[in-house]
Amino acid sequence: MSPRPARALLVCFALTAAVDLLGLLAGIDPAHRIAKMLLMPLLALYAGVRGAPRLLIAALLFGWCGDLALLSDADPAFLAGMASFAAGHVCYLVLFRRTARVRDARLVLAYATALVVLVVLLWPGLPAGLRVPVAGYSLLLTAMAYGATRLGPVAAVGGALFMLSDTLIATGVADWPQLPMASFWIMFTYIAAQFLLVRGVLDPLAVRRAPEAAYGEMRSTTP
């Protein structure tokens, strides 16, 4: 397959991400909202053109549903968005179990510690109705981020950035002091996270598929 469609979609994704982030910096809310609605569909199309596993496409589309839900500030929309992202993390977890085998007990301990510390610190500031859902979501998110480390450094950074992005959201819900331009940093880390997770899955697949494609081409040209 020609790489041109994938490159074109990647350029569209990058431009849309730039519009989103610049819209946040400039306070142009319509630019942010429109771009945010397009980001994950474009990334899913890019992944699909590159032959992504269905679970990766599903994870991105669940992320898209979460993005749409979080365009609203209402509590039910927040819960719906969290549920959508949780479903995406389940897709990532299943995918990572299929494509990776390496385990590191030290990383398990590090991510488990981060989970416990985060939940303990956030718990008092969270609304009572969100405490259990946020704790359950944090468990899935942390498991996904650890699972991403088993694919290599690119996916590992993606998983860690996803944790950072959602932690910034959670601290806002818990009424912690926020960074200047917090919405910008939330979206920046989220966009980078999803892109790096996609590349962390697709690049090793491309390496494995290259010898198979070369062998198939050789057989087709053999008299």
Coordinates of N, CA and C in Angstrom, one line a residue:
M1 N 0.8 -1.2 0.0 CA 0.0 0.0 0.0 C 0.9 1.2 0.0
S2 N 0.5 2.3 -0.8 CA 1.3 3.5 -0.9 C 1.2 4.2 0.5
P3 N 2.4 4.8 0.9 CA 2.4 5.5 2.2 C 1.7 6.9 2.1
R4 N 1.4 7.3 0.9 CA 0.8 8.7 0.8 C -0.4 8.9 1.6
P5 N -1.4 8.0 1.5 CA -2.6 8.3 2.4 C -2.3 8.4 3.9
A6 N -1.4 7.5 4.4 CA -1.1 7.6 5.8 C -0.4 8.9 6.1
R7 N 0.5 9.4 5.2 CA 1.2 10.6 5.4 C 0.2 11.8 5.4
A8 N -0.7 11.8 4.5 CA -1.7 12.8 4.4 C -2.6 12.9 5.6
L9 N -3.0 11.7 6.1 CA -3.8 11.7 7.3 C -3.0 12.2 8.5
L10 N -1.7 11.8 8.6 CA -0.9 12.3 9.7 C -0.7 13.8 9.7
V11 N -0.5 14.3 8.5 CA -0.4 15.8 8.4 C -1.7 16.5 8.8
C12 N -2.9 15.9 8.4 CA -4.2 16.4 8.8 C -4.3 16.4 10.4
F13 N -3.9 15.3 10.9 CA -3.9 15.1 12.4 C -3.1 16.2 13.1
A14 N -1.8 16.4 12.6 CA -0.9 17.3 13.2 C -1.5 18.7 13.1
L15 N -2.1 19.1 11.9 CA -2.6 20.4 11.7 C -3.8 20.6 12.7
T16 N -4.6 19.6 12.8 CA -5.8 19.7 13.7 C -5.4 19.8 15.1
A17 N -4.3 19.1 15.5 CA -3.8 19.2 16.9 C -3.3 20.7 17.1
A18 N -2.6 21.2 16.1 CA -2.1 22.6 16.2 C -3.2 23.6 16.4
V19 N -4.3 23.4 15.6 CA -5.5 24.3 15.7 C -6.1 24.2 17.1
D20 N -6.2 23.0 17.6 CA -6.7 22.8 19.0 C -5.9 23.5 20.0
L21 N -4.6 23.2 20.0 CA -3.7 23.8 21.0 C -3.6 25.3 20.9
L22 N -3.5 25.8 19.7 CA -3.5 27.3 19.5 C -4.8 27.9 19.9
G23 N -5.9 27.2 19.7 CA -7.2 27.7 20.1 C -7.3 27.8 21.6
L24 N -6.7 26.9 22.3 CA -6.7 26.9 23.8 C -5.8 28.1 24.3
L25 N -4.6 28.2 23.6 CA -3.7 29.3 24.0 C -4.4 30.7 23.8
A26 N -5.1 30.8 22.7 CA -5.7 32.1 22.3 C -7.0 32.3 22.9
G27 N -7.6 31.3 23.5 CA -8.9 31.4 24.1 C -10.0 31.4 23.1
I28 N -9.8 30.8 21.9 CA -10.8 30.7 20.9 C -11.5 29.3 21.0
D29 N -12.6 29.3 21.8 CA -13.2 28.1 22.2 C -13.8 27.3 21.0
P30 N -14.4 27.9 20.0 CA -14.9 27.2 18.8 C -13.8 26.4 18.1
A31 N -12.6 27.0 18.0 CA -11.5 26.3 17.3 C -11.1 25.0 18.1
H32 N -11.1 25.2 19.4 CA -10.7 24.0 20.3 C -11.8 22.9 20.2
R33 N -13.1 23.3 20.2 CA -14.1 22.3 20.2 C -14.2 21.6 18.9
I34 N -14.1 22.3 17.8 CA -14.2 21.6 16.5 C -13.0 20.7 16.3
A35 N -11.8 21.2 16.6 CA -10.6 20.4 16.4 C -10.6 19.2 17.3
K36 N -11.1 19.3 18.5 CA -11.1 18.2 19.4 C -12.0 17.1 18.9
M37 N -13.1 17.5 18.2 CA -14.0 16.5 17.7 C -13.4 15.7 16.5
L38 N -12.3 16.3 15.9 CA -11.7 15.6 14.7 C -10.5 14.8 15.0
L39 N -9.9 15.1 16.2 CA -8.5 14.5 16.4 C -8.5 13.0 16.4
M40 N -9.3 12.3 17.2 CA -9.3 10.9 17.3 C -9.8 10.2 16.0
P41 N -10.8 10.7 15.3 CA -11.2 10.1 14.1 C -10.0 10.1 13.1
L42 N -9.3 11.2 13.0 CA -8.2 11.3 12.1 C -7.1 10.4 12.5
L43 N -6.8 10.3 13.8 CA -5.7 9.3 14.2 C -6.2 7.9 14.0
A44 N -7.5 7.6 14.2 CA -8.0 6.2 13.9 C -7.9 5.9 12.4
L45 N -8.2 6.9 11.5 CA -8.0 6.7 10.1 C -6.6 6.4 9.7
Y46 N -5.7 7.2 10.3 CA -4.3 7.0 10.1 C -3.8 5.6 10.5
A47 N -4.3 5.2 11.7 CA -3.9 3.8 12.1 C -4.5 2.8 11.3
G48 N -5.8 3.0 10.8 CA -6.4 2.0 9.9 C -5.7 1.8 8.6
V49 N -5.3 2.9 8.0 CA -4.6 2.9 6.8 C -3.3 2.1 6.9
R50 N -2.7 2.2 8.1 CA -1.4 1.5 8.3 C -1.6 0.1 8.8
G51 N -2.8 -0.4 8.8 CA -3.1 -1.8 9.1 C -3.2 -2.1 10.6
A52 N -3.7 -1.1 11.3 CA -3.8 -1.3 12.8 C -4.7 -2.4 13.2
P53 N -4.4 -3.1 14.3 CA -5.3 -4.1 14.9 C -6.6 -3.4 15.2
R54 N -7.7 -4.2 15.2 CA -9.0 -3.6 15.5 C -9.1 -3.0 16.9
L55 N -8.4 -3.6 17.8 CA -8.5 -3.2 19.2 C -7.9 -1.8 19.3
L56 N -6.9 -1.5 18.5 CA -6.3 -0.1 18.6 C -7.3 0.9 18.0
I57 N -8.0 0.6 16.9 CA -9.0 1.4 16.4 C -10.1 1.7 17.4
A58 N -10.5 0.6 18.0 CA -11.6 0.7 19.0 C -11.2 1.6 20.2
A59 N -9.9 1.5 20.7 CA -9.4 2.3 21.8 C -9.5 3.8 21.4
L60 N -9.1 4.1 20.2 CA -9.1 5.5 19.7 C -10.6 6.0 19.6
L61 N -11.5 5.2 19.1 CA -12.9 5.6 18.9 C -13.5 5.7 20.3
F62 N -13.2 4.9 21.3 CA -13.7 5.1 22.6 C -13.1 6.4 23.2
G63 N -11.9 6.7 22.9 CA -11.3 8.0 23.3 C -12.1 9.2 22.7
W64 N -12.5 9.0 21.4 CA -13.3 10.0 20.7 C -14.6 10.3 21.4
C65 N -15.3 9.2 21.8 CA -16.5 9.3 22.5 C -16.3 10.0 23.8
G66 N -15.2 9.7 24.5 CA -14.8 10.4 25.7 C -14.6 11.9 25.5
D67 N -13.9 12.2 24.4 CA -13.7 13.6 24.1 C -15.0 14.4 23.9
L68 N -15.9 13.8 23.2 CA -17.2 14.4 22.9 C -17.9 14.6 24.2
A69 N -17.9 13.6 25.1 CA -18.6 13.8 26.4 C -18.0 14.9 27.2
L70 N -16.7 15.0 27.2 CA -16.1 16.0 28.1 C -16.2 17.4 27.5
L71 N -16.8 17.6 26.4 CA -17.1 18.9 25.9 C -18.1 19.6 26.8
S72 N -18.8 18.8 27.6 CA -19.8 19.3 28.5 C -19.2 19.3 29.9
D73 N -19.6 20.3 30.7 CA -19.1 20.4 32.1 C -20.0 19.7 33.1
A74 N -21.1 19.1 32.6 CA -22.1 18.4 33.6 C -21.5 17.1 34.1
D75 N -21.9 16.8 35.4 CA -21.4 15.6 36.0 C -21.7 14.3 35.3
P76 N -22.9 14.2 34.7 CA -23.2 13.0 34.0 C -22.3 12.8 32.7
A77 N -22.0 14.0 32.1 CA -21.1 13.9 30.9 C -19.7 13.5 31.3
F78 N -19.3 14.0 32.5 CA -17.9 13.6 33.0 C -17.9 12.1 33.3
L79 N -18.9 11.5 33.9 CA -19.0 10.1 34.1 C -19.0 9.3 32.8
A80 N -19.8 9.8 31.8 CA -19.9 9.1 30.5 C -18.5 9.2 29.8
G81 N -17.8 10.3 29.9 CA -16.5 10.4 29.3 C -15.5 9.5 30.0
M82 N -15.6 9.4 31.3 CA -14.7 8.5 32.0 C -15.0 7.1 31.7
A83 N -16.2 6.7 31.5 CA -16.6 5.3 31.1 C -16.1 5.0 29.7
S84 N -16.1 6.0 28.8 CA -15.6 5.8 27.4 C -14.1 5.6 27.4
F85 N -13.4 6.4 28.2 CA -12.0 6.2 28.2 C -11.6 4.9 28.9
A86 N -12.4 4.5 29.9 CA -12.1 3.2 30.6 C -12.2 2.1 29.6
A87 N -13.3 2.2 28.7 CA -13.4 1.1 27.7 C -12.2 1.1 26.8
G88 N -11.8 2.3 26.4 CA -10.6 2.4 25.6 C -9.3 1.8 26.2
H89 N -9.2 2.0 27.5 CA -8.1 1.4 28.3 C -8.2 -0.1 28.3
V90 N -9.4 -0.7 28.4 CA -9.6 -2.1 28.3 C -9.1 -2.6 27.0
C91 N -9.4 -1.9 25.9 CA -9.0 -2.3 24.6 C -7.4 -2.3 24.5
Y92 N -6.8 -1.3 25.0 CA -5.4 -1.2 25.0 C -4.8 -2.4 25.8
L93 N -5.4 -2.6 27.0 CA -4.9 -3.7 27.8 C -4.9 -5.1 27.1
V94 N -6.0 -5.4 26.5 CA -6.1 -6.6 25.8 C -5.1 -6.7 24.6
L95 N -5.0 -5.6 23.9 CA -4.0 -5.5 22.8 C -2.6 -5.7 23.3
F96 N -2.2 -5.0 24.4 CA -0.9 -5.1 24.9 C -0.5 -6.5 25.4
R97 N -1.5 -7.2 25.9 CA -1.3 -8.6 26.4 C -1.0 -9.5 25.2
R98 N -1.6 -9.2 24.0 CA -1.4 -10.0 22.8 C -0.1 -9.7 22.1
T99 N 0.4 -8.5 22.3 CA 1.6 -8.1 21.5 C 2.9 -8.0 22.3
A100 N 2.8 -8.2 23.6 CA 4.0 -8.1 24.5 C 4.1 -9.2 25.5
R101 N 5.3 -9.6 25.9 CA 5.5 -10.6 26.9 C 6.4 -10.3 28.0
V102 N 7.1 -9.2 27.9 CA 8.2 -8.9 28.9 C 7.5 -8.2 30.1
R103 N 7.9 -8.7 31.3 CA 7.4 -8.1 32.6 C 8.5 -7.6 33.4
D104 N 8.3 -6.6 34.2 CA 9.4 -6.0 35.0 C 8.7 -5.8 36.4
A105 N 9.1 -6.5 37.4 CA 8.6 -6.4 38.7 C 8.8 -5.0 39.3
R106 N 9.9 -4.4 39.0 CA 10.2 -3.0 39.5 C 9.2 -2.0 38.9
L107 N 8.9 -2.2 37.7 CA 7.9 -1.3 37.1 C 6.5 -1.5 37.7
V108 N 6.2 -2.8 37.9 CA 4.9 -3.1 38.5 C 4.8 -2.3 39.9
L109 N 5.8 -2.4 40.7 CA 5.8 -1.8 42.0 C 5.7 -0.2 41.8
A110 N 6.4 0.3 40.8 CA 6.4 1.8 40.7 C 5.1 2.3 40.3
Y111 N 4.4 1.6 39.3 CA 3.1 2.0 38.9 C 2.0 1.8 40.0
A112 N 2.2 0.7 40.7 CA 1.2 0.4 41.8 C 1.3 1.5 42.9
T113 N 2.6 1.9 43.2 CA 2.8 2.9 44.2 C 2.2 4.2 43.7
A114 N 2.4 4.6 42.4 CA 1.9 5.8 41.9 C 0.3 5.8 42.0
L115 N -0.3 4.7 41.7 CA -1.7 4.6 41.8 C -2.2 4.8 43.2
V116 N -1.6 4.1 44.2 CA -2.1 4.3 45.6 C -1.9 5.7 46.1
V117 N -0.7 6.3 45.8 CA -0.5 7.7 46.2 C -1.4 8.6 45.6
L118 N -1.7 8.5 44.3 CA -2.6 9.4 43.6 C -4.0 9.3 44.2
V119 N -4.5 8.1 44.4 CA -5.9 7.9 44.9 C -6.0 8.5 46.3
V120 N -5.0 8.2 47.1 CA -5.1 8.6 48.5 C -5.1 10.1 48.6
L121 N -4.2 10.8 47.8 CA -4.2 12.2 47.8 C -5.4 12.9 47.2
L122 N -6.0 12.3 46.2 CA -7.2 12.9 45.5 C -8.4 12.7 46.3
W123 N -8.5 11.6 47.0 CA -9.8 11.1 47.6 C -10.5 12.2 48.4
P124 N -9.8 12.9 49.4 CA -10.6 13.8 50.2 C -11.2 15.0 49.4
G125 N -10.6 15.4 48.3 CA -11.1 16.5 47.5 C -12.1 16.2 46.5
L126 N -12.3 14.9 46.2 CA -13.3 14.5 45.2 C -14.7 14.5 45.7
P127 N -15.7 14.9 44.9 CA -17.1 14.8 45.3 C -17.4 13.3 45.6
A128 N -18.2 13.1 46.6 CA -18.5 11.8 47.1 C -18.9 10.8 46.0
G129 N -19.7 11.3 45.1 CA -20.2 10.5 44.0 C -19.2 10.1 43.0
L130 N -18.1 10.7 43.0 CA -17.0 10.5 42.0 C -15.8 9.7 42.6
R131 N -15.8 9.5 43.9 CA -14.6 8.9 44.5 C -14.4 7.4 44.0
V132 N -15.4 6.6 44.1 CA -15.2 5.2 43.6 C -15.0 5.1 42.1
P133 N -15.8 5.8 41.3 CA -15.5 5.8 39.8 C -14.1 6.3 39.5
V134 N -13.7 7.3 40.1 CA -12.3 7.8 39.8 C -11.3 6.8 40.3
A135 N -11.5 6.2 41.4 CA -10.5 5.2 41.9 C -10.5 4.0 40.9
G136 N -11.6 3.5 40.5 CA -11.7 2.4 39.5 C -11.1 2.8 38.2
Y137 N -11.4 4.0 37.7 CA -10.8 4.4 36.4 C -9.3 4.5 36.6
S138 N -8.8 5.0 37.7 CA -7.4 5.2 37.9 C -6.6 3.8 37.9
L139 N -7.3 2.8 38.4 CA -6.7 1.5 38.3 C -6.5 1.0 36.9
L140 N -7.6 1.2 36.1 CA -7.5 0.8 34.7 C -6.4 1.6 33.9
L141 N -6.4 2.9 34.2 CA -5.5 3.8 33.5 C -4.0 3.4 33.9
T142 N -3.8 3.1 35.1 CA -2.4 2.7 35.6 C -2.0 1.4 35.0
A143 N -3.0 0.5 34.9 CA -2.7 -0.8 34.3 C -2.4 -0.7 32.8
M144 N -3.1 0.2 32.1 CA -2.8 0.5 30.7 C -1.4 1.1 30.6
A145 N -1.1 2.1 31.4 CA 0.2 2.7 31.3 C 1.3 1.7 31.6
Y146 N 1.2 0.8 32.5 CA 2.2 -0.2 32.8 C 2.3 -1.1 31.6
G147 N 1.1 -1.6 31.1 CA 1.1 -2.5 29.9 C 1.8 -1.9 28.7
A148 N 1.7 -0.5 28.6 CA 2.4 0.1 27.4 C 3.9 0.0 27.5
T149 N 4.4 -0.1 28.8 CA 5.9 -0.2 28.9 C 6.4 -1.5 28.3
R150 N 5.6 -2.5 28.2 CA 6.0 -3.8 27.6 C 6.2 -3.7 26.1
L151 N 5.8 -2.6 25.5 CA 5.9 -2.5 24.0 C 7.2 -1.8 23.6
G152 N 7.8 -1.1 24.6 CA 9.0 -0.3 24.3 C 8.9 1.1 24.8
P153 N 9.9 1.9 24.6 CA 9.9 3.3 25.1 C 8.9 4.2 24.5
V154 N 8.6 4.1 23.3 CA 7.6 5.0 22.6 C 6.3 4.8 23.3
A155 N 5.8 3.6 23.3 CA 4.5 3.3 24.0 C 4.5 3.7 25.5
A156 N 5.7 3.4 26.1 CA 5.8 3.7 27.5 C 5.6 5.2 27.8
V157 N 6.2 6.0 27.0 CA 6.0 7.5 27.2 C 4.6 7.8 26.9
G158 N 4.0 7.2 25.9 CA 2.5 7.5 25.7 C 1.7 7.1 26.9
G159 N 1.9 6.0 27.5 CA 1.1 5.6 28.6 C 1.3 6.5 29.8
A160 N 2.6 7.0 30.0 CA 2.9 7.9 31.1 C 2.2 9.2 30.9
L161 N 2.2 9.7 29.6 CA 1.6 11.0 29.3 C 0.1 10.9 29.5
F162 N -0.5 9.8 29.2 CA -2.0 9.6 29.4 C -2.3 9.7 30.9
M163 N -1.4 9.1 31.7 CA -1.6 9.2 33.2 C -1.5 10.7 33.6
L164 N -0.5 11.4 33.1 CA -0.3 12.8 33.5 C -1.5 13.6 33.1
S165 N -2.0 13.4 31.8 CA -3.1 14.2 31.3 C -4.4 14.0 32.2
D166 N -4.7 12.7 32.5 CA -5.8 12.5 33.3 C -5.7 12.9 34.8
T167 N -4.4 12.9 35.3 CA -4.1 13.4 36.6 C -4.4 14.9 36.7
L168 N -4.0 15.6 35.7 CA -4.3 17.0 35.6 C -5.8 17.3 35.7
I169 N -6.6 16.4 35.0 CA -8.1 16.6 35.0 C -8.6 16.3 36.4
A170 N -8.1 15.2 37.0 CA -8.5 14.8 38.3 C -8.2 15.8 39.4
T171 N -7.0 16.5 39.3 CA -6.7 17.5 40.3 C -7.6 18.7 40.2
G172 N -8.1 19.0 39.0 CA -9.1 20.0 38.8 C -10.4 19.7 39.4
V173 N -10.8 18.4 39.3 CA -12.1 18.0 39.9 C -12.0 18.1 41.4
A174 N -10.8 17.8 41.9 CA -10.6 17.8 43.4 C -10.3 19.2 43.9
D175 N -10.3 20.2 43.0 CA -10.1 21.6 43.4 C -8.7 21.8 43.9
W176 N -7.7 21.2 43.4 CA -6.3 21.5 43.7 C -5.9 22.7 42.9
P177 N -4.9 23.5 43.3 CA -4.4 24.6 42.5 C -3.9 24.0 41.1
Q178 N -4.2 24.8 40.1 CA -4.0 24.4 38.7 C -2.8 25.1 38.1
L179 N -2.2 24.4 37.1 CA -1.1 25.1 36.4 C -1.7 26.2 35.5
P180 N -1.0 27.2 35.2 CA -1.5 28.2 34.2 C -1.7 27.5 32.9
M181 N -2.8 27.9 32.3 CA -3.2 27.2 31.0 C -3.4 25.7 31.1
A182 N -4.1 25.3 32.2 CA -4.2 23.9 32.5 C -4.8 23.1 31.3
S183 N -5.9 23.7 30.7 CA -6.5 23.0 29.6 C -5.6 22.7 28.4
F184 N -4.6 23.7 28.2 CA -3.6 23.4 27.1 C -2.8 22.2 27.5
W185 N -2.3 22.2 28.7 CA -1.4 21.1 29.1 C -2.2 19.7 29.1
I186 N -3.4 19.8 29.5 CA -4.2 18.5 29.5 C -4.3 18.0 28.0
M187 N -4.6 18.9 27.1 CA -4.8 18.4 25.7 C -3.5 18.1 25.1
F188 N -2.4 18.9 25.4 CA -1.1 18.6 24.8 C -0.6 17.2 25.2
T189 N -0.7 16.9 26.5 CA -0.3 15.6 27.0 C -1.2 14.5 26.4
Y190 N -2.5 14.7 26.3 CA -3.4 13.7 25.8 C -3.2 13.4 24.3
I191 N -3.0 14.4 23.5 CA -2.8 14.2 22.1 C -1.4 13.5 21.9
A192 N -0.4 13.9 22.6 CA 0.9 13.2 22.5 C 0.8 11.8 23.0
A193 N 0.0 11.5 24.0 CA -0.1 10.2 24.5 C -0.8 9.3 23.5
Q194 N -1.9 9.7 23.0 CA -2.6 8.8 22.0 C -1.7 8.6 20.8
F195 N -1.0 9.6 20.3 CA -0.2 9.4 19.1 C 1.0 8.5 19.4
L196 N 1.6 8.6 20.5 CA 2.7 7.7 20.9 C 2.3 6.3 21.1
L197 N 1.1 6.1 21.7 CA 0.6 4.7 21.8 C 0.3 4.1 20.5
V198 N -0.2 4.9 19.5 CA -0.4 4.4 18.2 C 0.9 4.0 17.5
R199 N 1.9 4.9 17.6 CA 3.2 4.6 17.0 C 3.8 3.4 17.7
G200 N 3.6 3.3 19.1 CA 4.2 2.2 19.8 C 3.7 0.9 19.4
V201 N 2.4 0.8 19.0 CA 1.8 -0.4 18.5 C 2.2 -0.7 17.0
L202 N 2.1 0.4 16.2 CA 2.2 0.2 14.7 C 3.6 0.0 14.3
D203 N 4.6 0.7 14.8 CA 6.0 0.6 14.3 C 6.5 -0.8 14.5
P204 N 6.4 -1.5 15.6 CA 6.9 -2.9 15.7 C 6.1 -3.8 14.7
L205 N 4.8 -3.5 14.5 CA 4.1 -4.4 13.5 C 4.6 -4.2 12.1
A206 N 5.0 -3.0 11.8 CA 5.5 -2.7 10.5 C 6.9 -3.4 10.3
V207 N 7.7 -3.5 11.3 CA 9.0 -4.2 11.2 C 8.7 -5.6 11.0
R208 N 7.7 -6.2 11.7 CA 7.5 -7.7 11.6 C 6.9 -8.0 10.2
R209 N 6.1 -7.0 9.7 CA 5.4 -7.3 8.4 C 6.3 -7.1 7.2
A210 N 7.4 -6.4 7.4 CA 8.3 -6.1 6.2 C 8.9 -7.3 5.6
P211 N 9.5 -8.3 6.4 CA 10.0 -9.5 5.8 C 8.9 -10.3 5.1
E212 N 7.7 -10.3 5.7 CA 6.6 -11.1 5.1 C 6.2 -10.5 3.8
A213 N 6.2 -9.2 3.7 CA 5.8 -8.5 2.4 C 6.9 -8.8 1.4
A214 N 8.2 -8.7 1.8 CA 9.3 -8.9 0.9 C 9.2 -10.4 0.3
Y215 N 8.9 -11.3 1.2 CA 8.9 -12.7 0.8 C 7.7 -12.9 -0.1
G216 N 6.6 -12.3 0.2 CA 5.4 -12.4 -0.7 C 5.7 -11.9 -2.1
E217 N 6.4 -10.7 -2.2 CA 6.8 -10.1 -3.4 C 7.7 -11.0 -4.2
M218 N 8.7 -11.6 -3.5 CA 9.7 -12.5 -4.1 C 9.0 -13.7 -4.7
R219 N 8.0 -14.3 -4.0 CA 7.3 -15.5 -4.5 C 6.4 -15.1 -5.7
S220 N 5.9 -13.9 -5.7 CA 5.0 -13.5 -6.9 C 5.8 -13.2 -8.1
T221 N 7.1 -12.9 -8.0 CA 7.9 -12.7 -9.1 C 8.8 -13.9 -9.6
T222 N 8.7 -15.0 -8.8 CA 9.4 -16.2 -9.1 C 8.7 -16.9 -10.2
P223 N 9.4 -17.3 -11.3 CA 8.7 -18.0 -12.4 C 8.3 -19.4 -12.0

